[in-house]
């Protein structure tokens, strides 16, 4: 019996991704059911689920199907593709499809913030402001688009206080390593260690914000004295004002963020040596 696969495409990008979808379809022998307009109410009847899009699409998927126990394959089709990169790196489409068809499955952690699941990470404050600004330049995408949105935010964003007494410029809680199409905020992060990674940056003058931005992008900020890393399994972060947070490319607005790790939550198809 042929394997039954649900292939879920981001509907807003189905025209742009159509050639890629048709190429995949021409290369496989499984029974492929393509959903590029409306996703199914249930995926129980399928053996695997393939999802094409970016971090926001993958975030939508895990929140739409939080109990999914099927092997999941991700296909790159977004602007940042940061979680995809964590699993597959920069491999070619041909090599990626071979990995998907080989179907090596491993359990991967997820996180929860308030009522939202996330795969990649959450940035509270300036990350949320940058994401909101990127809506106007999302067509550029990647690190260049992130820079264009981030630089004005670096000038105007005001530090805030968490945990009642700690002033910060930046607070991030991640499951994976990078965001913004290539900013390596957590170069040491693992998606299989059963923990979330937390970064807190002390308040900085504007010139330091600008100076250290490319250093943070490259992941060379681990030993900076004003950047602090820790591992957590759960934490409540209460801020002194309502802030925007980016959650895998989606915006969450609150003054309280409850984080919990969900160890080995989903089964992903990955390279043998992840």
Short mmCIF file of C-alpha atoms in Angstrom, two decimals:
data_model
loop_
_atom_site.label_atom_id
_atom_site.label_comp_id
_atom_site.label_asym_id
_atom_site.label_seq_id
_atom_site.Cartn_x
_atom_site.Cartn_y
_atom_site.Cartn_z
CA UNK A 1 0.00 0.00 0.00
CA UNK A 2 1.34 3.40 -0.96
CA UNK A 3 2.06 5.91 1.77
CA UNK A 4 -0.63 8.58 2.13
CA UNK A 5 0.84 12.06 2.60
CA UNK A 6 -0.93 15.33 3.34
CA UNK A 7 1.03 18.16 1.69
CA UNK A 8 0.00 21.42 3.36
CA UNK A 9 0.98 24.62 1.51
CA UNK A 10 0.79 28.16 2.85
CA UNK A 11 -2.29 29.41 0.94
CA UNK A 12 -0.98 32.97 0.71
CA UNK A 13 2.12 31.72 -1.12
CA UNK A 14 0.63 28.94 -3.22
CA UNK A 15 1.10 30.80 -6.52
CA UNK A 16 4.76 31.55 -5.83
CA UNK A 17 5.38 28.02 -4.54
CA UNK A 18 3.44 26.21 -7.26
CA UNK A 19 6.48 25.30 -9.39
CA UNK A 20 8.23 23.86 -6.32
CA UNK A 21 5.12 21.87 -5.37
CA UNK A 22 4.77 20.47 -8.88
CA UNK A 23 8.45 19.48 -8.92
CA UNK A 24 8.03 17.60 -5.63
CA UNK A 25 4.90 15.93 -6.99
CA UNK A 26 6.77 14.76 -10.10
CA UNK A 27 9.55 13.20 -7.99
CA UNK A 28 7.57 11.09 -5.54
CA UNK A 29 5.61 7.87 -5.79
CA UNK A 30 3.58 8.21 -2.61
CA UNK A 31 -0.11 9.14 -2.63
CA UNK A 32 0.20 12.90 -2.27
CA UNK A 33 -2.84 14.97 -1.23
CA UNK A 34 -2.14 18.67 -1.82
CA UNK A 35 -3.92 21.27 0.33
CA UNK A 36 -3.01 24.73 -0.94
CA UNK A 37 -6.27 26.60 -0.30
CA UNK A 38 -7.83 25.14 2.84
CA UNK A 39 -6.16 22.73 5.20
CA UNK A 40 -8.06 19.63 6.37
CA UNK A 41 -9.92 19.57 9.67
CA UNK A 42 -8.13 16.32 10.55
CA UNK A 43 -4.88 14.67 9.45
CA UNK A 44 -5.63 11.32 11.11
CA UNK A 45 -6.08 9.46 7.82
CA UNK A 46 -2.57 10.26 6.59
CA UNK A 47 0.72 8.48 7.25
CA UNK A 48 2.88 11.62 7.05
CA UNK A 49 2.38 15.37 6.88
CA UNK A 50 4.54 17.64 4.72
CA UNK A 51 4.34 21.38 5.34
CA UNK A 52 5.64 24.04 2.93
CA UNK A 53 6.13 27.62 4.05
CA UNK A 54 8.19 29.63 6.52
CA UNK A 55 8.41 29.89 10.28
CA UNK A 56 4.94 31.45 10.48
CA UNK A 57 3.46 28.57 8.47
CA UNK A 58 5.13 25.98 10.70
CA UNK A 59 3.87 27.87 13.76
CA UNK A 60 0.36 27.84 12.35
CA UNK A 61 0.63 24.11 11.72
CA UNK A 62 1.68 23.11 15.25
CA UNK A 63 -1.05 25.30 16.75
CA UNK A 64 -3.69 23.97 14.35
CA UNK A 65 -2.68 20.33 14.98
CA UNK A 66 -1.12 20.33 18.48
CA UNK A 67 -1.76 16.61 18.98
CA UNK A 68 -0.11 15.57 15.70
CA UNK A 69 1.73 12.26 16.12
CA UNK A 70 2.53 11.77 12.42
CA UNK A 71 6.03 12.22 10.99
CA UNK A 72 6.32 15.83 9.81
CA UNK A 73 8.50 17.03 6.93
CA UNK A 74 9.19 20.72 6.44
CA UNK A 75 9.72 22.34 3.04
CA UNK A 76 11.35 25.78 2.74
CA UNK A 77 9.00 28.42 1.41
CA UNK A 78 9.14 31.49 3.66
CA UNK A 79 11.16 34.67 4.09
CA UNK A 80 13.34 33.64 7.04
CA UNK A 81 13.16 29.84 7.10
CA UNK A 82 15.05 29.77 10.39
CA UNK A 83 13.59 26.59 11.90
CA UNK A 84 13.93 24.81 8.55
CA UNK A 85 17.61 25.81 8.58
CA UNK A 86 18.04 24.32 12.05
CA UNK A 87 16.90 20.92 10.76
CA UNK A 88 18.30 20.92 7.21
CA UNK A 89 20.95 23.63 6.98
CA UNK A 90 21.62 24.88 3.45
CA UNK A 91 21.22 21.61 1.57
CA UNK A 92 19.91 21.60 -1.98
CA UNK A 93 16.29 20.86 -2.84
CA UNK A 94 17.33 17.54 -4.31
CA UNK A 95 19.20 16.48 -1.18
CA UNK A 96 16.40 17.74 1.05
CA UNK A 97 13.79 15.73 -0.84
CA UNK A 98 15.98 12.63 -0.55
CA UNK A 99 16.08 13.15 3.24
CA UNK A 100 12.29 13.47 3.29
CA UNK A 101 11.81 10.30 1.26
CA UNK A 102 14.31 8.39 3.41
CA UNK A 103 11.96 9.28 6.31
CA UNK A 104 14.38 9.16 9.24
CA UNK A 105 12.29 10.39 12.19
CA UNK A 106 13.43 11.97 15.45
CA UNK A 107 11.53 13.57 18.33
CA UNK A 108 11.93 17.35 18.50
CA UNK A 109 11.10 19.69 21.37
CA UNK A 110 8.57 22.51 21.18
CA UNK A 111 7.80 25.35 23.54
CA UNK A 112 4.64 26.99 24.79
CA UNK A 113 4.20 30.67 25.58
CA UNK A 114 0.84 31.53 27.11
CA UNK A 115 -1.55 29.54 24.88
CA UNK A 116 0.70 29.40 21.79
CA UNK A 117 3.06 26.61 20.78
CA UNK A 118 6.33 27.53 19.11
CA UNK A 119 9.15 25.66 17.40
CA UNK A 120 11.72 28.38 16.91
CA UNK A 121 11.55 31.08 19.55
CA UNK A 122 10.04 34.12 21.21
CA UNK A 123 11.51 37.61 21.32
CA UNK A 124 9.86 40.03 23.75
CA UNK A 125 9.93 43.74 23.05
CA UNK A 126 12.16 44.92 20.23
CA UNK A 127 11.75 41.62 18.35
CA UNK A 128 7.99 42.17 18.32
CA UNK A 129 8.45 45.76 17.15
CA UNK A 130 10.77 44.63 14.36
CA UNK A 131 8.26 42.00 13.24
CA UNK A 132 5.44 44.54 13.16
CA UNK A 133 7.63 46.88 11.08
CA UNK A 134 8.61 44.06 8.71
CA UNK A 135 5.05 43.76 7.45
CA UNK A 136 5.79 46.77 5.25
CA UNK A 137 8.99 45.24 3.81
CA UNK A 138 8.30 41.50 4.07
CA UNK A 139 8.77 41.11 0.32
CA UNK A 140 12.49 41.75 0.82
CA UNK A 141 12.82 38.97 3.36
CA UNK A 142 15.84 37.45 5.02
CA UNK A 143 18.51 39.29 6.99
CA UNK A 144 18.37 42.39 4.75
CA UNK A 145 14.67 42.86 5.45
CA UNK A 146 15.33 42.29 9.13
CA UNK A 147 18.06 44.96 9.15
CA UNK A 148 15.81 47.51 7.47
CA UNK A 149 13.14 46.94 10.10
CA UNK A 150 15.52 46.61 13.05
CA UNK A 151 17.63 49.75 12.66
CA UNK A 152 14.78 52.25 13.29
CA UNK A 153 13.63 50.08 16.21
CA UNK A 154 17.13 50.18 17.71
CA UNK A 155 16.88 53.98 17.90
CA UNK A 156 13.41 54.28 19.37
CA UNK A 157 12.88 51.19 21.54
CA UNK A 158 12.98 51.83 25.29
CA UNK A 159 14.30 49.29 27.78
CA UNK A 160 11.81 47.61 30.10
CA UNK A 161 11.79 45.77 33.41
CA UNK A 162 11.15 42.06 33.91
CA UNK A 163 10.74 40.07 37.12
CA UNK A 164 9.90 43.36 38.94
CA UNK A 165 13.45 44.65 39.33
CA UNK A 166 15.56 43.69 36.31
CA UNK A 167 15.90 46.30 33.53
CA UNK A 168 16.61 44.81 30.10
CA UNK A 169 16.94 45.88 26.51
CA UNK A 170 16.31 42.41 25.11
CA UNK A 171 14.68 39.24 26.44
CA UNK A 172 14.36 36.14 24.28
CA UNK A 173 13.35 32.54 24.96
CA UNK A 174 14.18 30.09 22.19
CA UNK A 175 13.92 26.41 21.38
CA UNK A 176 16.08 26.74 18.26
CA UNK A 177 19.07 28.87 17.23
CA UNK A 178 18.26 31.77 14.98
CA UNK A 179 15.59 34.23 13.78
CA UNK A 180 15.24 37.09 11.35
CA UNK A 181 16.51 35.09 8.38
CA UNK A 182 19.96 34.44 9.84
CA UNK A 183 20.50 36.15 13.20
CA UNK A 184 22.20 33.51 15.36
CA UNK A 185 20.88 34.57 18.75
CA UNK A 186 21.40 31.11 20.29
CA UNK A 187 24.23 29.37 18.43
CA UNK A 188 24.48 26.72 21.17
CA UNK A 189 20.77 25.80 21.28
CA UNK A 190 19.54 22.24 20.80
CA UNK A 191 16.01 21.25 19.79
CA UNK A 192 16.41 17.90 21.54
CA UNK A 193 17.74 18.76 25.00
CA UNK A 194 14.38 19.13 26.77
CA UNK A 195 15.13 22.75 27.70
CA UNK A 196 14.52 26.27 26.43
CA UNK A 197 17.35 28.80 26.03
CA UNK A 198 16.91 32.26 27.52
CA UNK A 199 18.87 35.39 26.59
CA UNK A 200 18.72 38.64 28.57
CA UNK A 201 20.59 41.74 27.39
CA UNK A 202 21.22 44.66 29.74
CA UNK A 203 20.11 48.16 28.69
CA UNK A 204 22.45 49.62 26.06
CA UNK A 205 23.05 53.08 24.61
CA UNK A 206 22.07 53.46 20.97
CA UNK A 207 25.63 53.37 19.65
CA UNK A 208 26.21 49.97 21.29
CA UNK A 209 22.93 48.64 19.90
CA UNK A 210 24.09 49.52 16.39
CA UNK A 211 27.69 48.41 16.89
CA UNK A 212 26.83 44.97 18.25
CA UNK A 213 24.01 44.14 15.84
CA UNK A 214 26.27 42.43 13.23
CA UNK A 215 28.17 40.68 16.03
CA UNK A 216 24.93 39.21 17.33
CA UNK A 217 23.92 38.27 13.79
CA UNK A 218 27.07 36.17 13.46
CA UNK A 219 26.56 34.48 16.84
CA UNK A 220 29.76 35.90 18.35
CA UNK A 221 28.07 37.56 21.33
CA UNK A 222 28.12 34.62 23.75
CA UNK A 223 30.87 36.07 25.98
CA UNK A 224 29.81 39.71 25.94
CA UNK A 225 29.49 40.97 29.54
CA UNK A 226 26.03 42.50 29.04
CA UNK A 227 24.48 39.39 27.45
CA UNK A 228 23.34 36.63 29.80
CA UNK A 229 22.29 33.08 28.85
CA UNK A 230 20.47 30.45 30.87
CA UNK A 231 18.55 27.19 30.38
CA UNK A 232 14.98 26.91 31.63
CA UNK A 233 12.19 24.35 31.61
CA UNK A 234 9.51 26.84 32.61
CA UNK A 235 9.34 30.49 33.65
CA UNK A 236 6.86 33.33 33.97
CA UNK A 237 8.20 36.67 32.71
CA UNK A 238 6.19 39.66 33.88
CA UNK A 239 7.02 42.98 32.20
CA UNK A 240 6.39 46.49 33.47
CA UNK A 241 4.32 47.32 30.39
CA UNK A 242 2.42 45.60 27.60
CA UNK A 243 4.86 44.59 24.87
CA UNK A 244 4.75 42.98 21.47
CA UNK A 245 6.55 39.66 21.17
CA UNK A 246 7.37 37.75 18.02
CA UNK A 247 6.51 34.05 18.24
CA UNK A 248 7.90 32.18 15.21
CA UNK A 249 7.09 35.19 13.05
CA UNK A 250 3.69 35.87 14.61
CA UNK A 251 2.87 38.71 17.01
CA UNK A 252 1.74 38.13 20.62
CA UNK A 253 0.94 41.16 22.79
CA UNK A 254 0.95 40.96 26.59
CA UNK A 255 2.71 42.02 29.78
CA UNK A 256 2.99 38.44 31.05
CA UNK A 257 4.64 35.56 29.21
CA UNK A 258 4.40 32.03 30.65
CA UNK A 259 6.98 29.67 29.12
CA UNK A 260 7.05 25.87 29.25
CA UNK A 261 9.17 23.35 27.39
CA UNK A 262 7.36 20.45 25.67
CA UNK A 263 10.09 17.79 25.39
CA UNK A 264 10.00 15.52 22.32
CA UNK A 265 6.62 17.02 21.37
CA UNK A 266 6.64 16.34 17.62
CA UNK A 267 8.17 13.76 15.28
CA UNK A 268 10.10 15.37 12.44
CA UNK A 269 11.72 13.83 9.39
CA UNK A 270 15.34 14.97 9.55
CA UNK A 271 18.80 14.01 8.27
CA UNK A 272 20.30 11.00 10.01
CA UNK A 273 22.88 13.24 11.65
CA UNK A 274 20.77 16.14 12.84
#
